[in-house]
Amino acid sequence: MSEQPGQDVVLFGGTGDLVMRKLLPALYQLHNHAMLASDVSIIGIARESIDTAEYRRIALEQCRRFLKTDFDEAQWPAFEARIQYRPLDARDPATFGALAECLGDVGRRSQVYYLSTAPALFTSICRNLHETGLITPESRVVLEKPLGHDLASSRQINDEVGRYFGEAQIYRIDHYLGKESVQNLLALRFGNALFEPLWRREWISDVQITVAEQIGVEQRAEFYDKTGALRDMVQNHLLQLLCIVAMEPPASIDADAVRDEKLKILRALRPIATDEVPLRTVRGQYRAGASSGQPVAGYLEEPGVAAASRTETFVALQANIDTWRWAGVPFYLRTGKRMQERLAEIVINFRAVPHSIFGKRAAALQNNRLVITMQPDESVKLHLQAKRPGDQMVLNPVSLDLDFAEGSQSRRLDAYERLLMDVMRGNLTLFVRRDEQEAAWKWVEPIMSSWNESSDPPKTYTAGTWGPAASTALPGREGFHWHEEL
Ligand code: BG6
């Protein structure tokens, strides 16, 4: 898709949490660092009948709040001048006239329609954009998750959006793919001859992907209680990360080359049969405990959560990929709310040396590990053994910093900054294709139905811990340990 002069970024759900917390701050940062073309305009869309001046005032307040010390007052007036607001009812075609008027001749510019609304509105928005003549071959649509709550509903959304936009115009966002260290993993894997020969069952014993959050459900109980951690995090973010680790080298970094390889991994995931679910998965729900030294309520006491809710706030599972490269290598995935730390990381555990020449000192020998950290800070570290200086041959674990962020003059972009840039440039590589998304749903569905049918409730865990005890036992059965337990 070619670059066009002039672009309008239209934010549906314009007064919502994501726009205020992530999208406007990201656009502002791009502006601030001269990465936003001067002819890009931003149009906030929501139902509230406020005017542009009021919207700009709210945007200013929220950008200040979320960017903290990164906020530069001096840059605001020029950024603010890009912003317009139009009140609009997504379900009422008559109200789209105001947007059409604001956009002017759509053929002369390109449009990015960012749907940061409940998915129930996606169809009406797309249909009304179409009927108002606001979709051209150069228009793009960005879809925020959740894209459905199972395979059937995600197909329905994709069919409906697909009526008005071609697949090459659809950007399904997974913000984990926009994280710098995830892209660094791609660079390390495919930009070096060193890793690829080792990136296989002969040298890797297990892979662990953890996304632990300290926060609880916050103000999202109504959504979360119907969703749970499997749908909210595993079906998308964790499986996408697994794909980046496990995929074969694509022939190029082009969108379809990368997405074809990710799809092959999703299709090679061994289905977890209903009777295996209790063995290969752990679902948990937090009880009252402490977070950062403060007492916090249990999930069932959170406002908006059903009294006897069985929604999981924690999932751990073992995935297996049935390919030559990964046969016999377990991929342990884990995510939860109200965990001990905020930590998102991928750990690639390499096998032990086949024989230690160091005799008793071998007890100190640790396996090599590549750790890609996404939260709380981004880093990539390779853990090795080296000799401790001195007269004895004693081995010490050392770690090599592989992301070189400290020495670099370049600024690290927030995931949404990076992904918005990609949408504006028309680069789909870091966005999820429909077939990938559906393959991911297909794999998680038997887990969801087995849990639904089971008479066992989720296992409880105290807020501020690493999840239910059964989670430790999951890798433990095959002689592995979660990274923090080492
Ligand atoms: C979102 C989930 O996709 O990711 C949230 O809906 C979760 O429940 C969030 O809190 C985590 O993202 P990050 O980047 O803060 O780890």
Tab-separated table of C-alpha atoms and ligand atoms in Angstrom, residues 145 175-176 179 211 213 215 220 223-224 232-233 237 337 342 375, ligand 1:
chain	number	residue	atom	x	y	z
A	145	LYS	CA	-8.810	-6.945	21.100
A	175	HIS	CA	0.679	-4.650	21.520
A	176	TYR	CA	3.122	-7.280	22.770
A	179	LYS	CA	7.611	-4.185	22.326
A	211	VAL	CA	3.382	-12.269	31.853
A	213	GLU	CA	0.881	-8.415	36.562
A	215	ILE	CA	-2.560	-5.114	39.340
A	220	ARG	CA	-12.606	-3.623	34.254
A	223	PHE	CA	-15.368	-7.095	31.025
A	224	TYR	CA	-12.866	-9.280	32.833
A	232	ASP	CA	-7.517	-11.913	27.741
A	233	MET	CA	-3.838	-12.864	27.596
A	237	HIS	CA	-0.242	-12.095	23.661
A	337	LYS	CA	-3.180	-10.753	37.886
A	342	ARG	CA	5.171	-7.143	37.449
A	375	GLN	CA	8.369	-5.686	31.840
B	1	BG6	C1	-4.194	-6.246	27.822
B	1	BG6	C2	-5.104	-6.975	28.757
B	1	BG6	O1	-4.280	-6.778	26.524
B	1	BG6	O2	-2.845	-6.356	28.275
B	1	BG6	C3	-4.972	-6.443	30.174
B	1	BG6	O3	-6.452	-6.829	28.326
B	1	BG6	C4	-3.521	-6.442	30.601
B	1	BG6	O4	-5.749	-7.203	31.088
B	1	BG6	C5	-2.627	-5.786	29.550
B	1	BG6	O5	-3.439	-5.742	31.830
B	1	BG6	C6	-1.166	-5.974	29.882
B	1	BG6	O6	-0.370	-5.196	29.027
B	1	BG6	P1	1.038	-4.627	29.519
B	1	BG6	O7	1.674	-4.059	28.301
B	1	BG6	O8	0.742	-3.621	30.577
B	1	BG6	O9	1.777	-5.818	30.073
